[in-house]
Amino acid sequence: MKRHNNPSRSEWGQVCLRPTATLEAMMPTVKTIFDAVKKTGDQALIEYTLKFDQVDCTSFQIPAETISEAKAKIPEPLRKAIGQAHRNITAFHSAQRTNPIRVETQPGVQCWQEKLPIERVGLYIPGGSAPLFSTVLMLAIPAKIAGCKEIVLCSPPQINGTIAPEIRYAAHLCGVTQMFTLGGAQAIAALALGTESVPKVDKIFGPGNQFVTAAKQYASQGSVAIDMPAGPSEVLVAIDASANPAFVAADLLSQAEHGPDSQVVLVTTAPEKINEIQKEIEIQLKALPRKDIAAKALENSKIVSFNKTSMAIEFINHYAPEHYIINVVDTNPYVKNVRHAGSVFIGALTPESFGDYASGTNHTLPTNGYARQYSGVNLDSFQKAITFQEINSEGIQSLGPAVEIMAAAEGLEGHKNAVSLRLKSLQ
């Protein structure tokens, strides 16, 4: 991990760089994949699955019976843990429901807003070396609560051509309606464009590697929406002299093990703790099954120390972390000054792992600094708001003249006439 001691504001841009390739460099490949899927549909998916996943598939849809049968392959302790997480995620996202807003803005003018579900959503679930069944919970549960009619899931195939039983079990538990063994940019293309077997969706959700992120952004230029540009995982841990080095090391490694392009950042006002923490990282790293991946991620990671808490907080907002752990004695100044973060974990006993799995908050969050302008996935992500208005005679007479004046000022006589005719009809 590279150290930075009291970097000046002019250096922050360089310090905050993520270890990711630019999406522009990937767009030609992504465009080629989209063009092929658009032209030949399932045939392109067959070819790309063989090329990228080394799996020879002629059918991508997982039969419904194999989805429900996956339960028998899940150990009971894991089923119970998933059930507990399911309840907490359901409770938190159900509480995000809002009542319709109805306002009489002036006598005779009624305005209201209603939220309706997006009808068909696509969920991308990363597979590979760590099938993320927890992401199924994070996406399918709010989709179900929102009332989405069709929930279509894509996840990369294992070498046997199917999807990990944990993902299939979680999908069955959460009400996923269709599931396909598709990964990478080709899965995003299939969801965005539709093929003979994969339905075109209205909005695509889910994290992935840089090609998946690039594919989602490319897809959003067409007729499909996306949740956010969610790329490689990251965590920023803020500590003071009170922090337990073992806790800090564990939190940093919990994100480093996600992938070699993950980034972990330690921000401290107590530089005397750094050596202890680095020793703990070395000890804990040796015990991790994914130690090679975590070690690679640590090469791109950073330790940033500041003399003043205020500067540390300002830097953290500049970085805009996906996950932000506040492990200090006095959490108040850190918490009240949060401006840019995907999800915040407060106090020494709040590991980021809780949010990843079971506390109830969503773990699909903006990365790569996008927390400055994007929210994490929530119930609203699966809904759209429609506004209504109804005007009676009192309303057209009291507000109509103002609308006529404004329309005339913009030179839009047709707009003015639509009001004038109604006013004359009431004379």
Tab-separated table of C-alpha atoms in Angstrom:
chain	number	residue	atom	x	y	z
A	1	MET	CA	0.000	0.000	0.000
A	2	LYS	CA	1.378	3.379	-1.020
A	3	ARG	CA	1.638	6.030	1.704
A	4	HIS	CA	0.661	9.688	1.329
A	5	ASN	CA	1.407	12.049	4.212
A	6	ASN	CA	-0.704	15.228	4.353
A	7	PRO	CA	-1.192	15.498	0.587
A	8	SER	CA	-2.153	18.980	-0.588
A	9	ARG	CA	-5.506	19.547	-2.293
A	10	SER	CA	-3.699	19.866	-5.603
A	11	GLU	CA	-2.456	16.280	-5.151
A	12	TRP	CA	-5.821	14.771	-4.260
A	13	GLY	CA	-6.837	14.078	-7.838
A	14	GLN	CA	-3.785	11.872	-8.337
A	15	VAL	CA	-4.158	10.181	-4.944
A	16	CYS	CA	-7.816	9.376	-5.681
A	17	LEU	CA	-7.178	7.676	-9.023
A	18	ARG	CA	-8.697	4.201	-9.177
A	19	PRO	CA	-6.785	1.267	-10.724
A	20	THR	CA	-9.210	0.947	-13.621
A	21	ALA	CA	-8.817	1.148	-17.349
A	22	THR	CA	-10.807	3.868	-19.055
A	23	LEU	CA	-14.194	2.761	-20.325
A	24	GLU	CA	-13.455	4.443	-23.644
A	25	ALA	CA	-10.736	1.859	-24.290
A	26	MET	CA	-13.280	-0.935	-23.886
A	27	MET	CA	-16.078	0.559	-25.974
A	28	PRO	CA	-14.886	-0.807	-29.354
A	29	THR	CA	-15.004	-4.359	-27.957
A	30	VAL	CA	-18.366	-3.708	-26.311
A	31	LYS	CA	-19.792	-2.261	-29.526
A	32	THR	CA	-18.615	-5.301	-31.487
A	33	ILE	CA	-20.401	-7.588	-29.020
A	34	PHE	CA	-23.617	-5.537	-29.164
A	35	ASP	CA	-23.558	-5.470	-32.967
A	36	ALA	CA	-23.113	-9.246	-33.107
A	37	VAL	CA	-25.932	-9.899	-30.623
A	38	LYS	CA	-28.206	-7.525	-32.524
A	39	LYS	CA	-27.400	-9.267	-35.819
A	40	THR	CA	-27.394	-12.965	-34.901
A	41	GLY	CA	-29.031	-13.107	-31.456
A	42	ASP	CA	-28.581	-16.412	-29.648
A	43	GLN	CA	-25.875	-17.554	-32.065
A	44	ALA	CA	-23.660	-14.655	-30.972
A	45	LEU	CA	-24.312	-15.549	-27.331
A	46	ILE	CA	-23.261	-19.152	-27.999
A	47	GLU	CA	-20.009	-18.002	-29.596
A	48	TYR	CA	-19.136	-15.455	-26.901
A	49	THR	CA	-19.937	-17.883	-24.075
A	50	LEU	CA	-17.545	-20.397	-25.609
A	51	LYS	CA	-14.892	-17.718	-26.164
A	52	PHE	CA	-15.018	-15.999	-22.764
A	53	ASP	CA	-16.371	-18.689	-20.396
A	54	GLN	CA	-15.044	-21.813	-22.163
A	55	VAL	CA	-18.536	-23.318	-21.954
A	56	ASP	CA	-20.283	-24.809	-24.982
A	57	CYS	CA	-23.936	-23.855	-24.474
A	58	THR	CA	-26.790	-24.216	-26.941
A	59	SER	CA	-29.523	-23.310	-24.457
A	60	PHE	CA	-29.174	-20.546	-21.893
A	61	GLN	CA	-32.398	-20.619	-19.922
A	62	ILE	CA	-32.342	-22.494	-16.621
A	63	PRO	CA	-35.463	-24.701	-16.332
A	64	ALA	CA	-37.767	-23.700	-13.475
A	65	GLU	CA	-37.503	-27.115	-11.819
A	66	THR	CA	-33.707	-26.868	-11.488
A	67	ILE	CA	-34.104	-23.474	-9.844
A	68	SER	CA	-36.442	-24.805	-7.153
A	69	GLU	CA	-34.415	-28.026	-6.745
A	70	ALA	CA	-31.306	-26.013	-5.816
A	71	LYS	CA	-32.586	-25.806	-2.220
A	72	ALA	CA	-31.548	-29.414	-1.599
A	73	LYS	CA	-27.933	-28.536	-2.430
A	74	ILE	CA	-27.694	-25.728	0.120
A	75	PRO	CA	-26.536	-26.646	3.657
A	76	GLU	CA	-29.145	-25.842	6.296
A	77	PRO	CA	-26.950	-23.275	8.154
A	78	LEU	CA	-26.519	-21.346	4.897
A	79	ARG	CA	-30.253	-21.555	4.139
A	80	LYS	CA	-30.998	-20.118	7.579
A	81	ALA	CA	-28.433	-17.341	7.120
A	82	ILE	CA	-29.893	-16.445	3.728
A	83	GLY	CA	-33.355	-16.453	5.300
A	84	GLN	CA	-32.254	-14.026	8.018
A	85	ALA	CA	-30.687	-11.731	5.433
A	86	HIS	CA	-33.848	-11.981	3.304
A	87	ARG	CA	-35.990	-10.808	6.229
A	88	ASN	CA	-33.742	-7.833	7.035
A	89	ILE	CA	-33.399	-6.694	3.422
A	90	THR	CA	-37.160	-7.037	2.974
A	91	ALA	CA	-37.843	-5.022	6.137
A	92	PHE	CA	-35.528	-2.159	5.166
A	93	HIS	CA	-36.697	-1.904	1.567
A	94	SER	CA	-40.391	-2.303	2.448
A	95	ALA	CA	-40.017	0.707	4.754
A	96	GLN	CA	-38.976	2.774	1.727
A	97	ARG	CA	-42.517	2.704	0.328
A	98	THR	CA	-44.037	6.166	0.139
A	99	ASN	CA	-47.653	7.296	-0.004
A	100	PRO	CA	-48.930	9.102	-3.116
A	101	ILE	CA	-48.366	12.866	-2.934
A	102	ARG	CA	-51.492	14.977	-3.586
A	103	VAL	CA	-51.429	18.780	-3.463
A	104	GLU	CA	-53.926	21.492	-4.367
A	105	THR	CA	-51.384	24.061	-5.550
A	106	GLN	CA	-54.111	26.703	-5.744
A	107	PRO	CA	-57.919	26.526	-5.749
A	108	GLY	CA	-59.087	24.357	-8.636
A	109	VAL	CA	-55.631	22.970	-9.461
A	110	GLN	CA	-55.010	19.419	-8.218
A	111	CYS	CA	-51.569	17.800	-8.687
A	112	TRP	CA	-50.439	14.385	-7.554
A	113	GLN	CA	-47.709	11.817	-8.029
A	114	GLU	CA	-47.885	8.040	-8.028
A	115	LYS	CA	-45.076	5.488	-8.210
A	116	LEU	CA	-45.480	2.465	-10.451
A	117	PRO	CA	-43.143	-0.508	-10.933
A	118	ILE	CA	-40.853	-0.885	-13.913
A	119	GLU	CA	-42.466	-3.865	-15.625
A	120	ARG	CA	-39.461	-5.921	-16.749
A	121	VAL	CA	-36.049	-5.656	-15.086
A	122	GLY	CA	-32.785	-7.446	-15.786
A	123	LEU	CA	-30.432	-8.440	-12.977
A	124	TYR	CA	-26.757	-9.142	-13.631
A	125	ILE	CA	-25.204	-11.372	-10.962
A	126	PRO	CA	-21.401	-11.792	-11.046
A	127	GLY	CA	-20.212	-15.390	-11.044
A	128	GLY	CA	-16.673	-16.492	-11.702
A	129	SER	CA	-14.512	-17.441	-8.747
A	130	ALA	CA	-16.970	-16.011	-6.203
A	131	PRO	CA	-20.634	-16.410	-7.222
A	132	LEU	CA	-22.377	-13.515	-5.490
A	133	PHE	CA	-25.715	-14.994	-4.425
A	134	SER	CA	-26.030	-12.084	-1.980
A	135	THR	CA	-26.451	-9.770	-4.973
A	136	VAL	CA	-29.563	-11.741	-5.937
A	137	LEU	CA	-31.083	-10.781	-2.583
A	138	MET	CA	-30.042	-7.155	-2.967
A	139	LEU	CA	-31.655	-6.787	-6.394
A	140	ALA	CA	-34.539	-9.244	-6.573
A	141	ILE	CA	-36.036	-8.379	-3.171
A	142	PRO	CA	-36.642	-4.670	-3.907
A	143	ALA	CA	-37.770	-5.603	-7.447
A	144	LYS	CA	-40.410	-7.893	-5.948
A	145	ILE	CA	-41.479	-5.326	-3.340
A	146	ALA	CA	-41.778	-2.669	-6.048
A	147	GLY	CA	-44.099	-4.953	-8.013
A	148	CYS	CA	-41.982	-5.643	-11.114
A	149	LYS	CA	-43.885	-8.223	-13.189
A	150	GLU	CA	-40.840	-9.857	-14.770
A	151	ILE	CA	-37.458	-10.285	-13.080
A	152	VAL	CA	-34.888	-11.662	-15.530
A	153	LEU	CA	-31.527	-12.808	-14.147
A	154	CYS	CA	-28.255	-13.423	-15.995
A	155	SER	CA	-25.140	-14.920	-14.411
A	156	PRO	CA	-22.013	-16.482	-15.966
A	157	PRO	CA	-22.080	-20.273	-16.320
A	158	GLN	CA	-19.874	-22.540	-14.276
A	159	ILE	CA	-17.676	-24.996	-16.169
A	160	ASN	CA	-20.573	-27.515	-16.057
A	161	GLY	CA	-22.760	-25.061	-17.961
A	162	THR	CA	-25.128	-24.152	-15.154
A	163	ILE	CA	-25.324	-21.474	-12.463
A	164	ALA	CA	-24.113	-21.972	-8.885
A	165	PRO	CA	-26.852	-23.573	-6.730
A	166	GLU	CA	-26.585	-20.734	-4.196
A	167	ILE	CA	-27.559	-18.232	-6.899
A	168	ARG	CA	-30.389	-20.472	-8.109
A	169	TYR	CA	-31.699	-20.938	-4.562
A	170	ALA	CA	-31.624	-17.209	-3.816
A	171	ALA	CA	-33.365	-16.527	-7.131
A	172	HIS	CA	-36.151	-18.975	-6.289
A	173	LEU	CA	-36.522	-17.505	-2.796
A	174	CYS	CA	-36.793	-13.951	-4.140
A	175	GLY	CA	-39.235	-14.586	-6.987
A	176	VAL	CA	-36.983	-14.324	-10.050
A	177	THR	CA	-39.126	-15.239	-13.067
A	178	GLN	CA	-36.440	-16.222	-15.619
A	179	MET	CA	-32.774	-17.147	-15.334
A	180	PHE	CA	-30.076	-17.407	-18.008
A	181	THR	CA	-26.492	-18.725	-18.004
A	182	LEU	CA	-24.973	-15.624	-19.539
A	183	GLY	CA	-22.136	-13.426	-18.339
A	184	GLY	CA	-20.060	-10.437	-19.345
A	185	ALA	CA	-20.857	-7.781	-21.912
A	186	GLN	CA	-22.799	-10.329	-23.985
A	187	ALA	CA	-25.293	-10.779	-21.132
A	188	ILE	CA	-25.841	-7.030	-20.943
A	189	ALA	CA	-26.296	-6.919	-24.725
A	190	ALA	CA	-28.876	-9.711	-24.569
A	191	LEU	CA	-30.861	-7.932	-21.844
A	192	ALA	CA	-30.654	-4.593	-23.641
A	193	LEU	CA	-31.515	-5.832	-27.136
A	194	GLY	CA	-33.407	-9.072	-26.612
A	195	THR	CA	-32.747	-12.301	-28.534
A	196	GLU	CA	-34.749	-15.391	-29.511
A	197	SER	CA	-34.517	-16.677	-25.938
A	198	VAL	CA	-33.662	-13.655	-23.772
A	199	PRO	CA	-36.363	-10.998	-23.344
A	200	LYS	CA	-35.492	-7.330	-23.755
A	201	VAL	CA	-35.778	-5.553	-20.404
A	202	ASP	CA	-36.592	-1.974	-19.444
A	203	LYS	CA	-33.773	-1.485	-16.922
A	204	ILE	CA	-30.573	-3.364	-16.078
A	205	PHE	CA	-29.164	-3.701	-12.561
A	206	GLY	CA	-26.079	-5.208	-11.027
A	207	PRO	CA	-22.322	-4.881	-10.555
A	208	GLY	CA	-19.623	-6.451	-12.664
A	209	ASN	CA	-16.152	-6.079	-14.060
A	210	GLN	CA	-15.055	-3.161	-16.199
A	211	PHE	CA	-16.462	-4.717	-19.379
A	212	VAL	CA	-19.864	-5.157	-17.723
A	213	THR	CA	-19.747	-1.538	-16.546
A	214	ALA	CA	-18.818	-0.363	-20.041
A	215	ALA	CA	-21.565	-2.511	-21.572
A	216	LYS	CA	-24.169	-1.057	-19.223
A	217	GLN	CA	-23.147	2.474	-20.102
A	218	TYR	CA	-23.246	1.618	-23.809
A	219	ALA	CA	-26.693	0.038	-23.373
A	220	SER	CA	-27.988	3.160	-21.626
A	221	GLN	CA	-27.433	5.122	-24.836
A	222	GLY	CA	-30.257	3.092	-26.383
A	223	SER	CA	-33.721	2.249	-25.106
A	224	VAL	CA	-32.785	0.699	-21.770
A	225	ALA	CA	-32.048	2.323	-18.405
A	226	ILE	CA	-29.358	1.225	-15.933
A	227	ASP	CA	-29.043	1.500	-12.176
A	228	MET	CA	-25.588	3.094	-12.126
A	229	PRO	CA	-22.048	2.531	-13.405
A	230	ALA	CA	-21.029	0.005	-10.726
A	231	GLY	CA	-17.488	-1.249	-11.276
A	232	PRO	CA	-14.750	-2.831	-9.133
A	233	SER	CA	-15.392	-2.787	-5.394
A	234	GLU	CA	-13.743	-0.324	-3.018
A	235	VAL	CA	-13.665	0.645	0.658
A	236	LEU	CA	-12.293	3.617	2.554
A	237	VAL	CA	-11.629	3.168	6.275
A	238	ALA	CA	-11.201	6.255	8.463
A	239	ILE	CA	-9.443	5.658	11.787
A	240	ASP	CA	-7.953	7.450	14.762
A	241	ALA	CA	-5.622	6.237	17.516
A	242	SER	CA	-8.409	4.167	19.114
A	243	ALA	CA	-8.787	1.761	16.182
A	244	ASN	CA	-8.095	-1.933	16.692
A	245	PRO	CA	-5.442	-2.837	14.054
A	246	ALA	CA	-6.924	-6.310	13.579
A	247	PHE	CA	-10.370	-4.853	12.819
A	248	VAL	CA	-8.915	-2.349	10.370
A	249	ALA	CA	-6.837	-4.966	8.550
A	250	ALA	CA	-9.838	-7.281	8.295
A	251	ASP	CA	-12.012	-4.518	6.838
A	252	LEU	CA	-9.396	-3.625	4.232
A	253	LEU	CA	-8.873	-7.248	3.227
A	254	SER	CA	-12.619	-7.908	3.011
A	255	GLN	CA	-12.717	-5.649	-0.032
A	256	ALA	CA	-9.281	-6.480	-1.417
A	257	GLU	CA	-10.331	-10.127	-1.842
A	258	HIS	CA	-13.135	-9.151	-4.256
A	259	GLY	CA	-10.769	-8.774	-7.185
A	260	PRO	CA	-7.337	-7.588	-8.301
A	261	ASP	CA	-8.852	-4.301	-9.496
A	262	SER	CA	-10.516	-3.572	-6.143
A	263	GLN	CA	-9.163	-0.639	-4.165
A	264	VAL	CA	-8.855	-0.141	-0.420
A	265	VAL	CA	-7.917	3.156	1.185
A	266	LEU	CA	-6.945	3.849	4.786
A	267	VAL	CA	-7.343	7.443	5.984
A	268	THR	CA	-5.916	8.203	9.413
A	269	THR	CA	-5.176	11.014	11.813
A	270	ALA	CA	-2.958	8.617	13.771
A	271	PRO	CA	0.019	7.673	11.558
A	272	GLU	CA	1.581	5.830	14.491
A	273	LYS	CA	-1.015	3.053	13.908
A	274	ILE	CA	0.053	2.365	10.329
A	275	ASN	CA	2.866	-0.106	11.009
A	276	GLU	CA	0.675	-2.163	13.355
A	277	ILE	CA	-2.078	-2.296	10.756
A	278	GLN	CA	0.295	-3.338	7.993
A	279	LYS	CA	1.642	-6.153	10.170
A	280	GLU	CA	-1.937	-7.311	10.786
A	281	ILE	CA	-2.639	-7.233	7.069
A	282	GLU	CA	0.364	-9.502	6.439
A	283	ILE	CA	-0.782	-11.961	9.120
A	284	GLN	CA	-4.418	-12.101	8.013
A	285	LEU	CA	-3.574	-12.164	4.313
A	286	LYS	CA	-1.698	-15.460	4.689
A	287	ALA	CA	-4.870	-17.145	5.964
A	288	LEU	CA	-7.138	-16.028	3.119
A	289	PRO	CA	-8.005	-18.555	0.387
A	290	ARG	CA	-8.061	-15.624	-2.065
A	291	LYS	CA	-4.766	-14.191	-0.816
A	292	ASP	CA	-3.251	-13.833	-4.291
A	293	ILE	CA	-6.206	-11.740	-5.452
A	294	ALA	CA	-6.162	-9.634	-2.281
A	295	ALA	CA	-2.402	-9.096	-2.527
A	296	LYS	CA	-2.776	-7.831	-6.085
A	297	ALA	CA	-5.479	-5.383	-4.997
A	298	LEU	CA	-3.292	-4.124	-2.150
A	299	GLU	CA	-0.638	-3.106	-4.675
A	300	ASN	CA	-3.064	-0.464	-5.961
A	301	SER	CA	-4.224	0.648	-2.524
A	302	LYS	CA	-3.313	3.627	-0.381
A	303	ILE	CA	-2.707	4.898	3.126
A	304	VAL	CA	-3.386	8.613	3.527
A	305	SER	CA	-2.565	10.406	6.777
A	306	PHE	CA	-3.638	13.896	7.853
A	307	ASN	CA	-2.800	16.060	10.849
A	308	LYS	CA	-6.310	17.514	11.016
A	309	THR	CA	-9.650	15.712	11.158
A	310	SER	CA	-11.245	18.418	9.017
A	311	MET	CA	-8.788	17.761	6.183
A	312	ALA	CA	-9.326	14.005	6.436
A	313	ILE	CA	-13.089	14.499	6.108
A	314	GLU	CA	-12.691	16.847	3.152
A	315	PHE	CA	-10.435	14.324	1.406
A	316	ILE	CA	-12.904	11.488	2.030
A	317	ASN	CA	-15.703	13.459	0.373
A	318	HIS	CA	-13.385	14.180	-2.543
A	319	TYR	CA	-12.700	10.456	-2.939
A	320	ALA	CA	-16.464	9.609	-2.704
A	321	PRO	CA	-16.047	5.976	-1.586
A	322	GLU	CA	-18.401	3.137	-2.368
A	323	HIS	CA	-18.086	1.815	1.205
A	324	TYR	CA	-17.054	4.182	3.996
A	325	ILE	CA	-16.142	2.811	7.435
A	326	ILE	CA	-15.850	5.311	10.307
A	327	ASN	CA	-13.765	3.650	13.028
A	328	VAL	CA	-13.036	6.524	15.417
A	329	VAL	CA	-13.973	7.451	18.992
A	330	ASP	CA	-15.911	10.589	18.082
A	331	THR	CA	-17.889	9.603	15.004
A	332	ASN	CA	-20.064	12.733	15.022
A	333	PRO	CA	-17.909	15.089	12.889
A	334	TYR	CA	-17.366	12.332	10.327
A	335	VAL	CA	-21.037	11.335	10.141
A	336	LYS	CA	-22.542	14.819	10.033
A	337	ASN	CA	-20.136	15.873	7.268
A	338	VAL	CA	-20.725	12.948	4.902
A	339	ARG	CA	-21.409	14.384	1.446
A	340	HIS	CA	-20.359	11.702	-1.009
A	341	ALA	CA	-20.475	7.975	-0.190
A	342	GLY	CA	-22.383	4.907	-1.291
A	343	SER	CA	-22.961	3.400	2.160
A	344	VAL	CA	-21.563	4.367	5.569
A	345	PHE	CA	-20.587	2.012	8.423
A	346	ILE	CA	-20.348	3.742	11.789
A	347	GLY	CA	-18.320	2.582	14.775
A	348	ALA	CA	-15.743	-0.070	15.593
A	349	LEU	CA	-18.339	-2.872	15.694
A	350	THR	CA	-19.818	-2.159	12.248
A	351	PRO	CA	-17.915	-4.107	9.587
A	352	GLU	CA	-18.683	-3.475	5.939
A	353	SER	CA	-19.480	-7.194	5.661
A	354	PHE	CA	-22.805	-6.557	7.417
A	355	GLY	CA	-23.954	-4.302	4.597
A	356	ASP	CA	-22.660	-6.764	2.018
A	357	TYR	CA	-24.892	-9.509	3.342
A	358	ALA	CA	-27.518	-9.052	5.963
A	359	SER	CA	-28.006	-5.774	7.859
A	360	GLY	CA	-30.734	-4.755	5.403
A	361	THR	CA	-29.126	-1.951	3.403
A	362	ASN	CA	-28.314	-2.549	-0.248
A	363	HIS	CA	-24.819	-3.482	-1.364
A	364	THR	CA	-25.229	-2.442	-5.011
A	365	LEU	CA	-23.489	0.909	-4.767
A	366	PRO	CA	-21.768	3.518	-6.944
A	367	THR	CA	-18.010	3.054	-7.329
A	368	ASN	CA	-15.160	4.930	-8.999
A	369	GLY	CA	-16.253	8.271	-7.516
A	370	TYR	CA	-19.809	8.017	-8.872
A	371	ALA	CA	-21.139	8.401	-5.316
A	372	ARG	CA	-20.890	12.119	-6.042
A	373	GLN	CA	-23.936	11.870	-8.316
A	374	TYR	CA	-25.515	8.426	-7.899
A	375	SER	CA	-27.353	6.698	-5.056
A	376	GLY	CA	-27.080	3.040	-4.244
A	377	VAL	CA	-29.895	0.735	-5.334
A	378	ASN	CA	-33.115	1.248	-3.361
A	379	LEU	CA	-36.843	0.712	-3.830
A	380	ASP	CA	-37.159	3.810	-6.023
A	381	SER	CA	-34.646	2.255	-8.427
A	382	PHE	CA	-37.335	-0.242	-9.476
A	383	GLN	CA	-40.113	2.309	-9.797
A	384	LYS	CA	-40.979	5.299	-11.921
A	385	ALA	CA	-42.948	8.331	-10.747
A	386	ILE	CA	-45.871	9.572	-12.835
A	387	THR	CA	-47.393	12.985	-12.179
A	388	PHE	CA	-51.059	13.852	-12.662
A	389	GLN	CA	-52.988	17.112	-12.721
A	390	GLU	CA	-56.671	17.955	-12.915
A	391	ILE	CA	-58.000	21.474	-13.448
A	392	ASN	CA	-61.600	22.578	-12.867
A	393	SER	CA	-63.333	25.787	-13.930
A	394	GLU	CA	-62.062	27.692	-10.910
A	395	GLY	CA	-58.516	26.578	-11.663
A	396	ILE	CA	-58.548	27.446	-15.372
A	397	GLN	CA	-59.937	30.903	-14.621
A	398	SER	CA	-57.462	31.685	-11.844
A	399	LEU	CA	-54.317	30.216	-13.418
A	400	GLY	CA	-55.135	30.411	-17.127
A	401	PRO	CA	-54.178	34.083	-17.658
A	402	ALA	CA	-50.715	33.469	-16.154
A	403	VAL	CA	-50.157	30.526	-18.500
A	404	GLU	CA	-51.293	32.631	-21.484
A	405	ILE	CA	-48.789	35.362	-20.620
A	406	MET	CA	-45.912	32.895	-20.150
A	407	ALA	CA	-46.681	31.040	-23.398
A	408	ALA	CA	-46.856	34.291	-25.363
A	409	ALA	CA	-43.536	35.420	-23.865
A	410	GLU	CA	-41.905	32.233	-25.173
A	411	GLY	CA	-43.514	32.674	-28.581
A	412	LEU	CA	-45.557	29.485	-28.320
A	413	GLU	CA	-48.972	30.604	-29.528
A	414	GLY	CA	-50.284	27.049	-29.731
A	415	HIS	CA	-49.728	26.647	-26.006
A	416	LYS	CA	-51.516	29.946	-25.345
A	417	ASN	CA	-54.423	29.005	-27.601
A	418	ALA	CA	-55.024	25.721	-25.721
A	419	VAL	CA	-55.737	27.845	-22.627
A	420	SER	CA	-57.548	30.731	-24.344
A	421	LEU	CA	-60.144	28.463	-25.967
A	422	ARG	CA	-61.035	26.951	-22.610
A	423	LEU	CA	-61.296	30.341	-20.931
A	424	LYS	CA	-63.642	31.582	-23.693
A	425	SER	CA	-65.816	28.467	-23.323
A	426	LEU	CA	-66.509	29.447	-19.711
A	427	GLN	CA	-67.637	33.013	-20.499
